[in-house]
PDB file of C-alpha atoms in Angstrom:
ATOM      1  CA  UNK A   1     142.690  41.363  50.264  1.00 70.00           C
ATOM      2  CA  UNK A   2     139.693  39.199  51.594  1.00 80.00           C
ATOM      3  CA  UNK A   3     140.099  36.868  53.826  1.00 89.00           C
ATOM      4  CA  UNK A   4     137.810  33.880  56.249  1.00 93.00           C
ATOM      5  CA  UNK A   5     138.804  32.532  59.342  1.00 95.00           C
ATOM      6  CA  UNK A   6     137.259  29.879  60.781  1.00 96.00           C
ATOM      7  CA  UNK A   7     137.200  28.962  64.327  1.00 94.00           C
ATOM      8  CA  UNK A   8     137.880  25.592  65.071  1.00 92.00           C
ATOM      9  CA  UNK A   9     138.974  23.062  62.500  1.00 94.00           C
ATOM     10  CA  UNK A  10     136.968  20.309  64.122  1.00 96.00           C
ATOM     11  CA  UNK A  11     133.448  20.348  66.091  1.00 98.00           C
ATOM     12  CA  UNK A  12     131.987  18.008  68.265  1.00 98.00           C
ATOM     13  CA  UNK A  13     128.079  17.396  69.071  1.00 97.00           C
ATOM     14  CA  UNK A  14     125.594  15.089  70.489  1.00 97.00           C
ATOM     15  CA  UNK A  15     122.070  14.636  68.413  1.00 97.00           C
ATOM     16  CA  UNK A  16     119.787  17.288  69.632  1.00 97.00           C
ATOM     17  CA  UNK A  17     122.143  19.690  70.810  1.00 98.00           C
ATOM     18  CA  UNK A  18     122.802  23.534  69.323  1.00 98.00           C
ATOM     19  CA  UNK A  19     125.636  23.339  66.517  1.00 98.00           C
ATOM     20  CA  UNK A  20     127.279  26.545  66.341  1.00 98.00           C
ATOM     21  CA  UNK A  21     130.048  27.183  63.608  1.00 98.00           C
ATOM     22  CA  UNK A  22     131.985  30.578  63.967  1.00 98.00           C
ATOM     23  CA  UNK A  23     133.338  32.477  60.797  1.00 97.00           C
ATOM     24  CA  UNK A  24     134.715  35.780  60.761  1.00 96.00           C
ATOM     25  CA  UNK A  25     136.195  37.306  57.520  1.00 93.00           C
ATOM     26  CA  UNK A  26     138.058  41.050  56.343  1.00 89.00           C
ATOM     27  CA  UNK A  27     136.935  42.622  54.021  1.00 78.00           C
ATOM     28  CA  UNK A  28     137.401  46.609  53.172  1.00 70.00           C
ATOM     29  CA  UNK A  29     133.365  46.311  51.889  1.00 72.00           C
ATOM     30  CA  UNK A  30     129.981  45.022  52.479  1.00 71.00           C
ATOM     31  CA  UNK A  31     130.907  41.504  51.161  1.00 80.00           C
ATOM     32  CA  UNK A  32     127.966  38.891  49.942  1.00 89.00           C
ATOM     33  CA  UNK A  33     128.716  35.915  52.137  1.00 92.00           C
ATOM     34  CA  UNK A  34     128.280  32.128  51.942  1.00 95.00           C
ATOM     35  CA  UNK A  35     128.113  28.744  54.172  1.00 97.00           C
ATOM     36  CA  UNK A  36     128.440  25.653  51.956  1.00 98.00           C
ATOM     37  CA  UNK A  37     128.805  21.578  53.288  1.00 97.00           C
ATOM     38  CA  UNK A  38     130.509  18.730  51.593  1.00 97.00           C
ATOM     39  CA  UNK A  39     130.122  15.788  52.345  1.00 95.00           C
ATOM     40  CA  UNK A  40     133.000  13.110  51.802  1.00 90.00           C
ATOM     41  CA  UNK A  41     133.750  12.964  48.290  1.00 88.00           C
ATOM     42  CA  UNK A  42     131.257  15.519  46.748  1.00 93.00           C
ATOM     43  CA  UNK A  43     130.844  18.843  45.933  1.00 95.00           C
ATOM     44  CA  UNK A  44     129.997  21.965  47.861  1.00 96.00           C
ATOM     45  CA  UNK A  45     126.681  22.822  48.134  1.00 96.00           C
ATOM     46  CA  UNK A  46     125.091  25.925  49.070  1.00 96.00           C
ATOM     47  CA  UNK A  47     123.234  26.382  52.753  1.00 97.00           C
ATOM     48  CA  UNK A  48     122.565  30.057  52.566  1.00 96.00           C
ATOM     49  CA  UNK A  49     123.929  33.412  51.573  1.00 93.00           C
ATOM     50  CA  UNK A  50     123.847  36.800  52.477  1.00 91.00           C
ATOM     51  CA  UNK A  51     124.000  39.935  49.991  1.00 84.00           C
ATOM     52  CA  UNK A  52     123.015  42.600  51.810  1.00 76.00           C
ATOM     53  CA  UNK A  53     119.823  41.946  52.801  1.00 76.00           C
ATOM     54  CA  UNK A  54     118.383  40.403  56.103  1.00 84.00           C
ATOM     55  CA  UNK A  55     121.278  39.901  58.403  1.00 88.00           C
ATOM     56  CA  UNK A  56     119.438  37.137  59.893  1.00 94.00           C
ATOM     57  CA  UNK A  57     119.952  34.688  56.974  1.00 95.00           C
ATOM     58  CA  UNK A  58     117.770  31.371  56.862  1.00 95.00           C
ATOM     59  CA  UNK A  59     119.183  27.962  54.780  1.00 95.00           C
ATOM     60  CA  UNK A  60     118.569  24.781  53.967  1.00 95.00           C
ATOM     61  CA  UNK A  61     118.032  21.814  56.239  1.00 94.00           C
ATOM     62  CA  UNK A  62     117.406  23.730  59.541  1.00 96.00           C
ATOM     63  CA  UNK A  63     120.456  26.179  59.528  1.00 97.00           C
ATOM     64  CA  UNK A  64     120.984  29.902  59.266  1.00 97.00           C
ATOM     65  CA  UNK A  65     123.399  32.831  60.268  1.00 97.00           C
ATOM     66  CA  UNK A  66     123.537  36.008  61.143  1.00 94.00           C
ATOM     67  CA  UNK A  67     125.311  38.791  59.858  1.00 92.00           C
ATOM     68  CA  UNK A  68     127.322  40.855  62.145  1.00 92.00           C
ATOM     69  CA  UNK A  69     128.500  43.929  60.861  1.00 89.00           C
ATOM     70  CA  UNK A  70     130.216  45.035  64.057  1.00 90.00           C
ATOM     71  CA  UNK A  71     132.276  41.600  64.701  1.00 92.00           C
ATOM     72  CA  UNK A  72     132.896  40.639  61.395  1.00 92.00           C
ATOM     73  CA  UNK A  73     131.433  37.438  61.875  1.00 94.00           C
ATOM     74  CA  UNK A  74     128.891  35.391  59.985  1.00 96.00           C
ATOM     75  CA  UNK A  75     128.645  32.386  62.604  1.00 97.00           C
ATOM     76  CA  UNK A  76     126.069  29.184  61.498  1.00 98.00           C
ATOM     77  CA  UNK A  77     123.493  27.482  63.533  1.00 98.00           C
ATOM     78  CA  UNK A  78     121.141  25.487  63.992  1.00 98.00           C
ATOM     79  CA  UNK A  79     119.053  24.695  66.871  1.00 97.00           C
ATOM     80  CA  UNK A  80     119.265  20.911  67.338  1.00 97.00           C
ATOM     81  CA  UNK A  81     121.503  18.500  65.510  1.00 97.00           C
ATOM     82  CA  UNK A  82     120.998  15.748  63.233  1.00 97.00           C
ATOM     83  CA  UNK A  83     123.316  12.488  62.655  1.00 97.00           C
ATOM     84  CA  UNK A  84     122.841  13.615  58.957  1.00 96.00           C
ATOM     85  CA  UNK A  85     124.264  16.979  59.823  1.00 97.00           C
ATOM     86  CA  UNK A  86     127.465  15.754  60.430  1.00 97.00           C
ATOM     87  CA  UNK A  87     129.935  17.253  57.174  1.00 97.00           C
ATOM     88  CA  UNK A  88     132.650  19.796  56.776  1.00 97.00           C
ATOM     89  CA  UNK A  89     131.400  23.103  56.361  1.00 97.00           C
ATOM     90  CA  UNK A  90     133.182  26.272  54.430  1.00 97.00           C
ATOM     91  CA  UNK A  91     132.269  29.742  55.119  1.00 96.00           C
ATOM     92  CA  UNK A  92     133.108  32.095  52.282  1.00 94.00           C
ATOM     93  CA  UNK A  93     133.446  35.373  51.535  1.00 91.00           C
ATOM     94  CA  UNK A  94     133.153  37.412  47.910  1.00 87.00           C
ATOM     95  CA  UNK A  95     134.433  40.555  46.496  1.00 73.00           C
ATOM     96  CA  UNK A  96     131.551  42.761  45.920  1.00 67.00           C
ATOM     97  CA  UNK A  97     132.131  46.136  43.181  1.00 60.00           C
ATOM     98  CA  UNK A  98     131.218  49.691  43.544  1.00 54.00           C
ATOM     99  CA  UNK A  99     127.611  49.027  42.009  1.00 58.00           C
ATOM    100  CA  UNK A 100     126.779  46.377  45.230  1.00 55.00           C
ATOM    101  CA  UNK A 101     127.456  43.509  42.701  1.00 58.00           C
ATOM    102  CA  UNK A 102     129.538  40.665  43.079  1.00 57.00           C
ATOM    103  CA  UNK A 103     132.807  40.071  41.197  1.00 62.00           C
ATOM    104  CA  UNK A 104     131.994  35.981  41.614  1.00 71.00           C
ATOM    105  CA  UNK A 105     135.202  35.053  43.134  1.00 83.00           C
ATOM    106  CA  UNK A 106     134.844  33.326  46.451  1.00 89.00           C
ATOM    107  CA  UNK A 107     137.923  33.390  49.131  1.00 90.00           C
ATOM    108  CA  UNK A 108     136.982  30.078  51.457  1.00 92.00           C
ATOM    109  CA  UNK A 109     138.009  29.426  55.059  1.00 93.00           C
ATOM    110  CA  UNK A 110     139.719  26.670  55.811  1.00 93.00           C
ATOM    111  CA  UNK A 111     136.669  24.470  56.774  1.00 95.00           C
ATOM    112  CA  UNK A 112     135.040  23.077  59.637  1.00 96.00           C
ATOM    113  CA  UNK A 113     134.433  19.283  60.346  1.00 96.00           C
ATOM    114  CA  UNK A 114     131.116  18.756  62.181  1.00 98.00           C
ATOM    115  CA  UNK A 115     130.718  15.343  63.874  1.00 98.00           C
ATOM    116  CA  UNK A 116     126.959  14.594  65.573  1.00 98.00           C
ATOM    117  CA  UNK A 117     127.136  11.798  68.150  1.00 96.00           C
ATOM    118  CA  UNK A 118     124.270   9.642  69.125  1.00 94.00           C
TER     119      UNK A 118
ATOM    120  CA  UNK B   1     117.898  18.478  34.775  1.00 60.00           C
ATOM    121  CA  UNK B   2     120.028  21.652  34.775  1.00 68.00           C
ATOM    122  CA  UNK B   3     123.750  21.073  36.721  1.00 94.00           C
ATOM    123  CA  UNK B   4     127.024  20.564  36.805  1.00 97.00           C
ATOM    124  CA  UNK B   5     129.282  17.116  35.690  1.00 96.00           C
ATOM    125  CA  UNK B   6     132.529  16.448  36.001  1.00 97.00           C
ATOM    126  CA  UNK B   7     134.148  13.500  34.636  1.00 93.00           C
ATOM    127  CA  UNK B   8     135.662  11.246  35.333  1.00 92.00           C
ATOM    128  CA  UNK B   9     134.484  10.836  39.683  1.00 94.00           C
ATOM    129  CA  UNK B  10     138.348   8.966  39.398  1.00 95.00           C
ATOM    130  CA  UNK B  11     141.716   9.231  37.871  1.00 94.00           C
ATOM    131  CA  UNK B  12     144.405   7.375  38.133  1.00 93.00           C
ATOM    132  CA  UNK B  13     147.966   8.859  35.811  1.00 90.00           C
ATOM    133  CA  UNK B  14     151.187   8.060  35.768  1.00 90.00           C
ATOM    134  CA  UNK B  15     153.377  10.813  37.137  1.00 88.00           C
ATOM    135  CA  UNK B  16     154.773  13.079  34.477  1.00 88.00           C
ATOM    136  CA  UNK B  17     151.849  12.448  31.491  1.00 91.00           C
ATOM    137  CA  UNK B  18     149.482  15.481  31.212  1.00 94.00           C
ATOM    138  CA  UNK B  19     145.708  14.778  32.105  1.00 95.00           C
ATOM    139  CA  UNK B  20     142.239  16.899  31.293  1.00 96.00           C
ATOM    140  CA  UNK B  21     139.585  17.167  33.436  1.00 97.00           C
ATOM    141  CA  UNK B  22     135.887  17.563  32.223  1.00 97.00           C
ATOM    142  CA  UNK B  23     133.788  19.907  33.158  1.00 98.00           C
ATOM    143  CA  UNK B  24     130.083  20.922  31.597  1.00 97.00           C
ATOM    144  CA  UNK B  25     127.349  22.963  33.351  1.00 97.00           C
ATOM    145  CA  UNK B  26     123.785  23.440  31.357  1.00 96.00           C
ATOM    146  CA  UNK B  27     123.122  26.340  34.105  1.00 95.00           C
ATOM    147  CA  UNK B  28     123.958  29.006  30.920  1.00 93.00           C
ATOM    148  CA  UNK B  29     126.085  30.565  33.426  1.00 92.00           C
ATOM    149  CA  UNK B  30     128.708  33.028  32.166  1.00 91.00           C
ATOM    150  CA  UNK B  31     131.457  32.338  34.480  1.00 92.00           C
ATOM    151  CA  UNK B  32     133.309  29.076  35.130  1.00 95.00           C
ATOM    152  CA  UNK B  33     135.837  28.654  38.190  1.00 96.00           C
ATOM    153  CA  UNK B  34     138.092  25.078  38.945  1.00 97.00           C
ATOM    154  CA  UNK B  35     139.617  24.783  42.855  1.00 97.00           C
ATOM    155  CA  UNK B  36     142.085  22.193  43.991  1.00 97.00           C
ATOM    156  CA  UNK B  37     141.091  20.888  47.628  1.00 95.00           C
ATOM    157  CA  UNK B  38     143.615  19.409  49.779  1.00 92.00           C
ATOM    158  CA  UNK B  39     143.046  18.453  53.356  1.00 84.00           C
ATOM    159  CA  UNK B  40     142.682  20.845  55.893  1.00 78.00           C
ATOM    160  CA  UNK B  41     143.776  23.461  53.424  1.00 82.00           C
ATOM    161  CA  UNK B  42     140.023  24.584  52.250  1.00 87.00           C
ATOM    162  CA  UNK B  43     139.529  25.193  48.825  1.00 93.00           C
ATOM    163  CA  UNK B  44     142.171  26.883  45.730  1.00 93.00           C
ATOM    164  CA  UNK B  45     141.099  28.794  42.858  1.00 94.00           C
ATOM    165  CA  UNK B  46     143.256  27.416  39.831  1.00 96.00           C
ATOM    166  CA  UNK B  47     141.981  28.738  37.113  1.00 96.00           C
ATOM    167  CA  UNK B  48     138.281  31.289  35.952  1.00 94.00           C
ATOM    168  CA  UNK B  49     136.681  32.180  33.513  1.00 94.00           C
ATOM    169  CA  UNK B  50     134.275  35.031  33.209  1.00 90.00           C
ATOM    170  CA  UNK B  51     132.919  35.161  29.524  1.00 91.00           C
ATOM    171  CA  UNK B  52     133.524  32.539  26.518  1.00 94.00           C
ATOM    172  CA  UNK B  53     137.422  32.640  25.028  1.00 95.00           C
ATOM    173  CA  UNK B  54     138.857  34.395  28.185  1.00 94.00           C
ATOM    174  CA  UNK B  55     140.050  33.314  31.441  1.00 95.00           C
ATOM    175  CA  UNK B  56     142.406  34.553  34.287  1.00 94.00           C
ATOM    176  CA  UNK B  57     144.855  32.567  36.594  1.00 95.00           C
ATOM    177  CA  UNK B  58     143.620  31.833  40.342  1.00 93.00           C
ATOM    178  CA  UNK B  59     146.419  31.950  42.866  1.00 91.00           C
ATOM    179  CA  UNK B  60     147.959  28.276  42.083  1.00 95.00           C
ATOM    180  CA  UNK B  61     147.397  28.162  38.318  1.00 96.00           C
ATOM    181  CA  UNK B  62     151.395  27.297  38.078  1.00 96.00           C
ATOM    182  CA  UNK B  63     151.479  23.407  36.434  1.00 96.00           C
ATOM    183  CA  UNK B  64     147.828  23.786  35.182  1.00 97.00           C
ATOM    184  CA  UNK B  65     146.001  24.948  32.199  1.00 97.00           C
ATOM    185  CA  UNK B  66     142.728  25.728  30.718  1.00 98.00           C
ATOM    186  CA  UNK B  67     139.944  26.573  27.596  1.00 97.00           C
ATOM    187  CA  UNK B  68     136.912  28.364  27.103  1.00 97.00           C
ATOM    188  CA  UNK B  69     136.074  27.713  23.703  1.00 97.00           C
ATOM    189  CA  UNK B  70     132.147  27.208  24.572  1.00 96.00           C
ATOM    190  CA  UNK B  71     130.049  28.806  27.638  1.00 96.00           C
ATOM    191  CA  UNK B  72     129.498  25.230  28.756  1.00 97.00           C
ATOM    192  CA  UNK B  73     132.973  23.849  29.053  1.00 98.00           C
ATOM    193  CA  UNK B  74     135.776  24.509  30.827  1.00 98.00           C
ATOM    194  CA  UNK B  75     137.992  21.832  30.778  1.00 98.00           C
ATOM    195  CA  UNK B  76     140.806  21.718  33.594  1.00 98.00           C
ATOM    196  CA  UNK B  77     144.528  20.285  32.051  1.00 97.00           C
ATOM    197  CA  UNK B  78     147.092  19.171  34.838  1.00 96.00           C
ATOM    198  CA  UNK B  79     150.633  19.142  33.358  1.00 94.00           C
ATOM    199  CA  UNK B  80     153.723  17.213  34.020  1.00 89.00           C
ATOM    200  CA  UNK B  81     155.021  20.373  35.515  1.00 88.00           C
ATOM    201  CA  UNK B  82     152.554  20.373  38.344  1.00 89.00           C
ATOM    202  CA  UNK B  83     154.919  19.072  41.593  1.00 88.00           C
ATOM    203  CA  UNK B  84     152.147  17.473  43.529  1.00 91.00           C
ATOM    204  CA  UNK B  85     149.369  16.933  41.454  1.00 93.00           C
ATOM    205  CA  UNK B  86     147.288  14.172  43.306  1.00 95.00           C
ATOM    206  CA  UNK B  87     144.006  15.894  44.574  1.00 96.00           C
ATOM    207  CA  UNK B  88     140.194  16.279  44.841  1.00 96.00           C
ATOM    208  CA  UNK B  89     139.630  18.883  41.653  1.00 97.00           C
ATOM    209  CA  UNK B  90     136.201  20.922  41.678  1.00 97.00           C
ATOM    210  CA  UNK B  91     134.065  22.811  39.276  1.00 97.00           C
ATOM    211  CA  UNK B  92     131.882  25.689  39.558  1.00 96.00           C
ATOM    212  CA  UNK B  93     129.811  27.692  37.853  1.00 95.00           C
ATOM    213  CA  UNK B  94     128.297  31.086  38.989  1.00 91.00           C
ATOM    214  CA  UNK B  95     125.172  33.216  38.479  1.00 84.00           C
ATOM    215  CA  UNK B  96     124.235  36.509  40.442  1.00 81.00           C
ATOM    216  CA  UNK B  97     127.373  35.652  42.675  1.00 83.00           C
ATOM    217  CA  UNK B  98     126.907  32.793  43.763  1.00 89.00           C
ATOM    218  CA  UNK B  99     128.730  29.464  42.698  1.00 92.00           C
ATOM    219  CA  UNK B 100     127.793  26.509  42.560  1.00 94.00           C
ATOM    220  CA  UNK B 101     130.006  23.142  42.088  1.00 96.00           C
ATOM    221  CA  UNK B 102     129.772  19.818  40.552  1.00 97.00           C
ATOM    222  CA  UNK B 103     130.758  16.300  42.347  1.00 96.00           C
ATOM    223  CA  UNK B 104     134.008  16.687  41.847  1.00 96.00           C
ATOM    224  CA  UNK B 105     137.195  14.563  40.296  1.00 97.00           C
ATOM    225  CA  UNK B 106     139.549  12.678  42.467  1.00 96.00           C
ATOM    226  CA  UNK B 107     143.477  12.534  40.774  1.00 96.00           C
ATOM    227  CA  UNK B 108     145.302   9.936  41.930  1.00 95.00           C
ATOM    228  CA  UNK B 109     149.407  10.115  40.415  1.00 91.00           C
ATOM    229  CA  UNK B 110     151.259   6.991  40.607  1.00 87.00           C
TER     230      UNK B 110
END
């Protein structure tokens, strides 16, 4: 079974500094992986994926990750942080069949809450 | 504009009456998926549905139920015989593996 762990249930950062959410996930296969942010009473919404391609993986609004084979770990950054940044983030992991194609079904982590401070 | 709704944002039920949750997506995406979120406990697959008139259980359908009568609806039913059914309650919809979600429904049982 698949699984996500996410390091740290809450993060704390000033404006400008790096943010740097850590995900590591199990999986007995190359899986397609995912970083998504909510904010407080919406929806998920996708920040980037990775399916095989790249390992460096570039998103939305400033962030990316990088694939690490070796560690398991699909950690997300971004260089310099924005009050507007400040969410909860889910890293994700799906099932992936013998053809390289994904299944659909997403296992989440637990989430991260990001807080920027001025 | 192409998406995914959910109504209504709010719910408020008395405990023990059954309630249905909307969802639509105009995406023409095959498969439909509905999580439960609770705090601090990430997200829940209920309930999915890969093709029109078929769907499988997540790992907390028990107290919950489902339809797929149309590829753009799949609307979410919480029973009286779901223990603790107050919750956020989202949507997705996926294409090429990746899912995407509406705004989600807040249940509030009195």
């Amino acid at each position: 079974a698949q699984s996500v762990t996410q390091l740290g249930s809450h993060v704390s950062v000033s404006e400008g500094a790096l943010v740097l959410l850590r995900c590591n996930y199990s999986s007995s296969v190359p899986p397609y992986l995912f970083w998504y942010v909510q904010y407080p009473n919406q929806g998920l919404q996708l920040l980037l994926k990775y399916t095989s391609a790249a390992t460096l993986v570039k998103g939305i609004n400033g962030f990316e990750a990088e694939f690490k084979k070796s560690e398991t770990s699909f950690h997300l950054t971004k260089p310099s942080a924005h009050m507007s940044d400040a969410a909860e983030y889910f890293c994700a992991v799906s099932d992936v069949g013998a053809g390289g194609t994904s299944y659909g079904k997403l296992t989440f982590g637990q989430g991260t809450i990001l807080t920027v401070h001025p | 504009d192409g998406g995914i709704t959910q109504s209504p944002k709010y719910l408020f039920r008395k405990e023990g009456q059954n309630v249905t949750l909307s969802c639509e997506q105009n995406l023409n995406h095959d498969a439909m998926y509905w999580y439960r979120q609770d705090p601090g406990q990430g997200l829940r697959l209920i309930y999915y549905s890969q093709i029109v008139n078929d769907f499988q259980k997540g790992d907390i359908a028990e107290g919950y139920s489902v339809s797929r009568e149309k590829k753009e609806s799949f609307p979410l039913t919480v029973t009286s015989a779901q223990k603790n059914p107050t919750a956020f309650y989202l949507c997705a919809s996926s294409a090429a593996g990746t899912q995407y979600f509406g705004p989600g429904t807040r249940l509030t049982v009195l």
